[in-house]
């Protein structure tokens, strides 16, 4: 068995010779297999870039096989991607809700009444209530933030809840 003349594809002369001898065959292979919409020229260039990046790992006698495998895999990946894009384009966005117009109107009216009821609370009650119910803070955390005792914060939240319940009771 004879030893190959070159050990690596990283030498410019070997790489140039591979590019000159295989680029048309690679182009034709992709063009005939997948068509022109997969940009065969770009795929050929990408395959040679990958060969150059891995030139130390690929022996010159294995370069042809490497290039055809790379270009075939790239094209299959593009085909898979095109299928995903097509599937996504075919799904129509949901432009309806299961809620009736009456429910949406009631929800809007309730929200307006809730905001008015919140506005009626004193600032201390509103701050303590919002920190507890919206931000999820514990009573002790609120007390530390506001410089109050834990009992004072509990009282503010309790009275805020009581007033909100009274204001929103008719709903």
Coordinates of N, CA and C in Angstrom, one line a residue:
X1 N 0.8 -1.2 0.0 CA 0.0 0.0 0.0 C 0.9 1.2 0.0
X2 N 0.6 2.1 -0.9 CA 1.5 3.3 -1.0 C 1.0 4.4 -0.1
X3 N 1.9 5.2 0.4 CA 1.6 6.3 1.3 C 1.1 7.5 0.5
X4 N 0.1 8.2 0.9 CA -0.4 9.3 0.2 C 0.6 10.4 0.1
X5 N 0.6 11.2 -1.0 CA 1.6 12.2 -1.3 C 1.5 13.3 -0.2
X6 N 0.2 13.7 0.1 CA 0.0 14.7 1.1 C -0.8 14.1 2.3
X7 N -0.4 14.6 3.5 CA -1.1 14.0 4.7 C -2.3 14.8 5.1
X8 N -2.4 16.0 4.7 CA -3.5 16.9 5.1 C -4.1 17.7 4.0
X9 N -5.3 18.1 4.2 CA -6.0 19.0 3.2 C -5.7 20.4 3.5
X10 N -5.0 20.7 4.6 CA -4.7 22.1 5.0 C -3.7 22.8 4.1
X11 N -3.0 22.1 3.3 CA -2.1 22.7 2.3 C -2.9 23.3 1.2
X12 N -2.5 24.5 0.8 CA -3.2 25.3 -0.1 C -3.3 24.6 -1.5
X13 N -2.3 24.0 -1.9 CA -2.3 23.3 -3.2 C -3.3 22.2 -3.2
X14 N -3.4 21.4 -2.2 CA -4.3 20.3 -2.1 C -5.7 20.8 -2.0
X15 N -5.9 21.8 -1.2 CA -7.3 22.3 -1.1 C -7.8 22.9 -2.4
X16 N -6.9 23.7 -3.1 CA -7.3 24.3 -4.3 C -7.6 23.2 -5.4
X17 N -6.8 22.2 -5.4 CA -7.1 21.1 -6.4 C -8.4 20.4 -6.1
X18 N -8.7 20.2 -4.8 CA -10.0 19.6 -4.4 C -11.2 20.5 -4.8
X19 N -11.0 21.8 -4.6 CA -12.0 22.7 -4.9 C -12.3 22.8 -6.4
X20 N -11.2 22.8 -7.2 CA -11.3 22.9 -8.7 C -12.0 21.6 -9.2
X21 N -11.6 20.4 -8.7 CA -12.1 19.2 -9.2 C -13.4 18.8 -8.7
X22 N -13.9 19.2 -7.5 CA -15.1 18.7 -7.0 C -16.3 19.7 -6.9
X23 N -16.0 21.0 -7.1 CA -17.1 22.0 -6.9 C -18.2 21.8 -7.9
X24 N -17.9 21.5 -9.2 CA -19.0 21.3 -10.2 C -19.8 20.1 -9.8
X25 N -19.1 19.0 -9.4 CA -19.8 17.8 -9.1 C -20.7 18.0 -7.9
X26 N -20.2 18.7 -6.9 CA -21.1 18.9 -5.7 C -22.3 19.8 -6.1
X27 N -22.0 20.8 -6.9 CA -23.1 21.7 -7.4 C -24.2 20.9 -8.1
X28 N -23.7 20.1 -9.0 CA -24.7 19.3 -9.8 C -25.5 18.3 -8.9
X29 N -24.8 17.7 -8.0 CA -25.4 16.7 -7.1 C -26.5 17.4 -6.3
X30 N -26.3 18.6 -5.7 CA -27.4 19.3 -5.0 C -28.4 19.8 -5.9
X31 N -28.0 20.3 -7.1 CA -29.0 20.9 -8.0 C -30.0 19.8 -8.5
X32 N -29.5 18.6 -8.8 CA -30.3 17.6 -9.3 C -31.1 16.9 -8.2
X33 N -30.6 16.9 -7.0 CA -31.3 16.2 -5.9 C -32.4 17.1 -5.3
X34 N -32.1 18.4 -5.1 CA -33.0 19.3 -4.4 C -33.5 20.5 -5.2
X35 N -32.9 20.8 -6.3 CA -33.4 21.9 -7.1 C -32.6 23.2 -6.8
X36 N -32.9 24.3 -7.6 CA -32.2 25.5 -7.5 C -32.6 26.3 -6.3
X37 N -33.7 26.1 -5.7 CA -34.2 26.9 -4.6 C -33.4 26.6 -3.3
X38 N -32.5 25.6 -3.3 CA -31.7 25.4 -2.1 C -30.3 26.0 -2.3
X39 N -30.1 26.9 -3.3 CA -28.9 27.6 -3.5 C -27.7 26.7 -3.6
X40 N -27.5 25.9 -4.6 CA -26.4 24.9 -4.7 C -25.0 25.6 -4.6
X41 N -24.9 26.7 -5.2 CA -23.6 27.4 -5.1 C -23.2 27.7 -3.7
X42 N -24.1 28.2 -2.9 CA -23.9 28.6 -1.5 C -23.5 27.3 -0.7
X43 N -24.3 26.2 -1.0 CA -24.0 25.0 -0.3 C -22.6 24.4 -0.6
X44 N -22.2 24.6 -1.8 CA -20.8 24.1 -2.2 C -19.8 24.9 -1.4
X45 N -20.0 26.2 -1.3 CA -19.0 27.1 -0.6 C -19.0 26.7 0.9
X46 N -20.2 26.5 1.4 CA -20.3 26.2 2.9 C -19.6 24.8 3.1
X47 N -19.8 23.9 2.2 CA -19.1 22.6 2.4 C -17.6 22.7 2.4
X48 N -17.1 23.5 1.5 CA -15.6 23.7 1.4 C -15.2 24.5 2.7
X49 N -16.0 25.4 3.2 CA -15.6 26.1 4.4 C -15.5 25.1 5.6
X50 N -16.5 24.2 5.7 CA -16.4 23.1 6.7 C -15.2 22.2 6.5
X51 N -14.9 21.9 5.3 CA -13.7 21.1 5.0 C -12.4 21.9 5.5
X52 N -12.4 23.2 5.2 CA -11.2 24.0 5.6 C -11.1 24.0 7.2
X53 N -12.3 24.2 7.8 CA -12.3 24.2 9.3 C -11.8 22.9 9.9
X54 N -12.1 21.8 9.2 CA -11.7 20.5 9.8 C -10.6 19.8 8.9
X55 N -9.8 20.6 8.3 CA -8.8 20.1 7.4 C -7.8 19.2 8.0
X56 N -7.5 19.4 9.3 CA -6.5 18.5 9.9 C -7.1 17.1 10.2
X57 N -8.4 17.0 10.3 CA -9.1 15.8 10.6 C -9.4 14.9 9.4
X58 N -9.4 15.6 8.2 CA -9.8 14.9 7.0 C -8.6 14.6 6.1
X59 N -8.5 13.3 5.8 CA -7.4 12.9 4.9 C -7.7 13.3 3.5
X60 N -6.8 13.6 2.6 CA -7.1 14.0 1.3 C -7.9 12.9 0.5
X61 N -7.6 11.6 0.8 CA -8.4 10.6 0.1 C -9.8 10.5 0.6
X62 N -10.1 11.0 1.7 CA -11.5 11.0 2.3 C -12.2 12.3 2.1
X63 N -11.6 13.3 1.5 CA -12.2 14.6 1.3 C -13.4 14.6 0.5
X64 N -13.4 13.8 -0.6 CA -14.6 13.8 -1.5 C -15.8 13.3 -0.7
X65 N -15.6 12.2 0.0 CA -16.7 11.6 0.7 C -17.2 12.6 1.8
X66 N -16.2 13.3 2.5 CA -16.6 14.2 3.5 C -17.4 15.4 2.9
X67 N -17.0 15.9 1.8 CA -17.7 17.0 1.1 C -19.2 16.6 0.7
X68 N -19.3 15.4 0.1 CA -20.6 15.0 -0.3 C -21.5 14.7 0.9
X69 N -21.0 14.2 1.9 CA -21.8 14.0 3.1 C -22.2 15.3 3.8
X70 N -21.3 16.2 3.9 CA -21.6 17.5 4.4 C -22.7 18.2 3.6
X71 N -22.5 18.3 2.3 CA -23.5 19.0 1.5 C -24.8 18.3 1.5
X72 N -24.8 17.0 1.5 CA -26.1 16.3 1.6 C -26.8 16.6 2.9
X73 N -26.1 16.5 4.0 CA -26.7 16.8 5.3 C -27.2 18.3 5.4
X74 N -26.4 19.2 4.9 CA -26.9 20.6 4.9 C -28.2 20.7 4.1
X75 N -28.3 20.1 3.0 CA -29.5 20.2 2.2 C -30.7 19.5 2.9
X76 N -30.5 18.4 3.6 CA -31.6 17.8 4.3 C -32.0 18.6 5.5
X77 N -31.1 19.3 6.1 CA -31.4 20.2 7.2 C -32.2 21.4 6.7
X78 N -31.9 21.9 5.6 CA -32.7 23.0 5.0 C -34.0 22.5 4.6
X79 N -34.2 21.3 4.1 CA -35.5 20.7 3.7 C -36.3 20.6 5.0
X80 N -35.7 20.1 6.1 CA -36.5 20.0 7.3 C -36.9 21.4 7.8
X81 N -36.1 22.3 7.7 CA -36.4 23.7 8.1 C -37.5 24.2 7.2
X82 N -37.5 24.0 6.0 CA -38.6 24.5 5.1 C -39.9 23.8 5.4
X83 N -39.9 22.6 5.9 CA -41.1 21.9 6.3 C -41.7 22.6 7.5
X84 N -40.8 22.9 8.5 CA -41.3 23.6 9.7 C -41.8 25.0 9.4
X85 N -41.2 25.7 8.5 CA -41.6 27.0 8.1 C -43.0 26.9 7.4
X86 N -43.2 25.9 6.5 CA -44.4 25.7 5.8 C -45.5 25.4 6.8
X87 N -45.2 24.5 7.7 CA -46.2 24.1 8.7 C -46.7 25.3 9.6
X88 N -45.7 26.1 10.0 CA -46.0 27.3 10.8 C -46.9 28.3 10.0
X89 N -46.6 28.4 8.7 CA -47.3 29.4 7.9 C -48.8 28.9 7.6
X90 N -49.0 27.6 7.7 CA -50.3 27.0 7.5 C -51.2 27.1 8.7
X91 N -50.6 27.2 9.9 CA -51.5 27.4 11.1 C -52.0 28.8 11.1
X92 N -53.2 29.0 11.3 CA -53.8 30.3 11.4 C -53.9 30.7 12.8
X93 N -53.6 32.0 13.1 CA -53.7 32.5 14.4 C -55.2 32.5 14.9
X94 N -55.4 32.3 16.2 CA -56.7 32.3 16.7 C -57.2 33.8 16.8
X95 N -58.3 34.1 16.1 CA -58.8 35.4 16.1 C -60.2 35.5 16.8
X96 N -60.4 34.6 17.7 CA -61.7 34.6 18.4 C -61.4 34.2 19.8
X97 N -62.4 34.4 20.7 CA -62.3 34.0 22.1 C -63.6 33.2 22.4
X98 N -63.5 32.5 23.5 CA -64.7 31.7 23.9 C -65.6 32.5 24.9
X99 N -65.1 33.8 25.1 CA -65.9 34.6 26.0 C -67.0 35.4 25.3
X100 N -68.1 35.5 25.9 CA -69.3 36.2 25.2 C -69.0 37.7 25.4
X101 N -69.7 38.4 24.5 CA -69.5 39.9 24.7 C -70.1 40.4 26.0
X102 N -71.1 39.7 26.6 CA -71.6 40.1 27.9 C -70.5 40.0 28.9
X103 N -69.8 38.8 28.9 CA -68.8 38.6 29.9 C -67.7 39.6 29.8
X104 N -67.3 39.9 28.5 CA -66.2 40.9 28.3 C -66.6 42.3 28.9
X105 N -67.9 42.7 28.7 CA -68.4 43.9 29.2 C -68.5 43.9 30.7
X106 N -68.9 42.8 31.3 CA -69.0 42.7 32.8 C -67.6 42.8 33.4
X107 N -66.6 42.1 32.7 CA -65.2 42.1 33.2 C -64.7 43.6 33.2
X108 N -65.0 44.3 32.1 CA -64.5 45.7 32.0 C -65.2 46.6 33.1
X109 N -66.5 46.4 33.3 CA -67.2 47.1 34.3 C -66.6 46.8 35.7
X110 N -66.4 45.5 36.0 CA -65.8 45.1 37.3 C -64.5 45.8 37.5
X111 N -63.6 45.8 36.5 CA -62.3 46.3 36.6 C -62.4 47.8 36.9
X112 N -63.3 48.5 36.3 CA -63.5 50.0 36.5 C -63.9 50.2 38.0
X113 N -64.9 49.4 38.5 CA -65.3 49.5 39.8 C -64.2 49.2 40.8
X114 N -63.4 48.2 40.5 CA -62.3 47.8 41.4 C -61.3 48.9 41.5
X115 N -61.0 49.5 40.3 CA -60.0 50.6 40.4 C -60.6 51.8 41.2
X116 N -61.9 52.1 41.1 CA -62.5 53.2 41.9 C -62.4 52.8 43.4
X117 N -62.7 51.6 43.7 CA -62.7 51.1 45.1 C -61.2 51.2 45.6
X118 N -60.2 50.9 44.8 CA -58.8 51.0 45.2 C -58.5 52.5 45.5
X119 N -59.0 53.4 44.6 CA -58.7 54.8 44.8 C -59.3 55.4 46.0
X120 N -60.4 54.8 46.5 CA -61.0 55.2 47.8 C -60.2 54.9 49.0
X121 N -59.4 53.9 48.9 CA -58.6 53.5 50.1 C -57.6 54.6 50.4
X122 N -57.2 54.6 51.7 CA -56.1 55.6 52.1 C -54.8 55.1 51.4
X123 N -53.9 56.0 51.3 CA -52.6 55.7 50.7 C -51.9 54.5 51.4
X124 N -51.9 54.6 52.7 CA -51.3 53.5 53.5 C -51.9 52.2 53.3
X125 N -53.3 52.1 53.3 CA -54.0 50.9 53.0 C -53.7 50.3 51.6
X126 N -53.7 51.3 50.7 CA -53.5 50.9 49.3 C -52.1 50.3 49.1
X127 N -51.1 51.0 49.6 CA -49.7 50.5 49.5 C -49.5 49.2 50.1
X128 N -50.0 49.0 51.3 CA -49.8 47.7 52.0 C -50.6 46.6 51.3
X129 N -51.8 46.9 50.8 CA -52.6 45.9 50.1 C -51.9 45.5 48.8
X130 N -51.5 46.5 48.0 CA -50.8 46.2 46.7 C -49.5 45.4 46.9
X131 N -48.7 45.8 47.9 CA -47.5 45.1 48.1 C -47.8 43.7 48.5
X132 N -48.8 43.4 49.3 CA -49.1 42.1 49.7 C -49.8 41.3 48.6
X133 N -50.8 41.8 48.0 CA -51.6 41.0 47.0 C -51.0 41.0 45.6
X134 N -50.4 42.1 45.2 CA -49.8 42.1 43.8 C -48.4 41.7 43.8
X135 N -47.6 42.3 44.7 CA -46.2 41.9 44.7 C -45.9 40.6 45.4
X136 N -46.8 40.2 46.3 CA -46.6 38.9 47.0 C -45.7 39.0 48.2
X137 N -45.5 40.2 48.7 CA -44.7 40.4 49.9 C -45.4 39.9 51.1
X138 N -44.6 39.4 52.1 CA -45.1 39.0 53.4 C -45.3 40.2 54.3
X139 N -46.1 40.1 55.3 CA -46.4 41.2 56.2 C -45.1 41.8 56.8
X140 N -44.2 40.9 57.2 CA -42.9 41.4 57.9 C -42.1 42.2 56.8
X141 N -42.0 41.7 55.6 CA -41.3 42.4 54.6 C -41.9 43.8 54.3
X142 N -43.2 43.9 54.3 CA -43.9 45.2 54.1 C -43.6 46.1 55.3
X143 N -43.6 45.5 56.5 CA -43.4 46.3 57.7 C -41.9 46.9 57.6
X144 N -41.0 46.1 57.2 CA -39.6 46.5 57.1 C -39.5 47.6 56.1
X145 N -40.2 47.5 55.0 CA -40.1 48.5 53.9 C -40.7 49.8 54.3
X146 N -41.8 49.7 55.0 CA -42.5 51.0 55.3 C -42.1 51.6 56.7
X147 N -41.3 50.8 57.4 CA -40.9 51.3 58.7 C -42.0 51.2 59.8
X148 N -42.9 50.2 59.6 CA -44.0 50.0 60.5 C -43.9 48.7 61.3
X149 N -44.8 48.5 62.2 CA -44.8 47.2 62.9 C -45.6 46.2 62.1
X150 N -45.4 45.0 62.3 CA -46.1 43.9 61.6 C -47.6 44.0 61.8
X151 N -48.0 44.3 63.0 CA -49.4 44.5 63.4 C -50.1 45.6 62.6
X152 N -49.3 46.7 62.5 CA -49.9 47.9 61.7 C -50.1 47.5 60.3
X153 N -49.2 46.8 59.7 CA -49.4 46.3 58.3 C -50.5 45.4 58.2
X154 N -50.7 44.5 59.1 CA -51.8 43.5 59.1 C -53.1 44.3 59.2
X155 N -53.2 45.3 60.0 CA -54.4 46.1 60.2 C -54.7 46.8 58.9
X156 N -53.7 47.4 58.3 CA -53.9 48.2 57.0 C -54.5 47.2 56.0
X157 N -53.9 46.0 55.8 CA -54.4 45.1 54.8 C -55.8 44.6 55.1
X158 N -56.0 44.3 56.4 CA -57.3 43.9 56.8 C -58.4 44.9 56.5
X159 N -58.1 46.2 56.9 CA -59.1 47.2 56.7 C -59.3 47.5 55.2
X160 N -58.2 47.4 54.4 CA -58.4 47.6 52.9 C -59.2 46.5 52.3
X161 N -59.0 45.2 52.8 CA -59.9 44.1 52.3 C -61.3 44.3 52.7
X162 N -61.6 44.8 53.9 CA -62.9 45.0 54.4 C -63.6 46.1 53.5
X163 N -62.9 47.2 53.2 CA -63.5 48.3 52.4 C -63.7 47.9 51.0
X164 N -62.8 47.1 50.4 CA -63.0 46.6 49.1 C -64.2 45.7 49.0
X165 N -64.3 44.8 50.0 CA -65.5 43.9 50.0 C -66.8 44.7 50.0
X166 N -66.8 45.7 50.9 CA -68.1 46.5 51.0 C -68.4 47.2 49.7
X167 N -67.3 47.8 49.0 CA -67.5 48.5 47.8 C -67.9 47.6 46.6
X168 N -67.4 46.4 46.6 CA -67.6 45.5 45.5 C -68.7 44.4 45.8
X169 N -69.4 44.6 47.0 CA -70.3 43.5 47.4 C -71.5 43.4 46.4
X170 N -71.9 44.5 45.8 CA -73.1 44.4 44.9 C -72.8 43.5 43.6
X171 N -71.5 43.3 43.3 CA -71.2 42.6 42.2 C -71.2 41.1 42.6

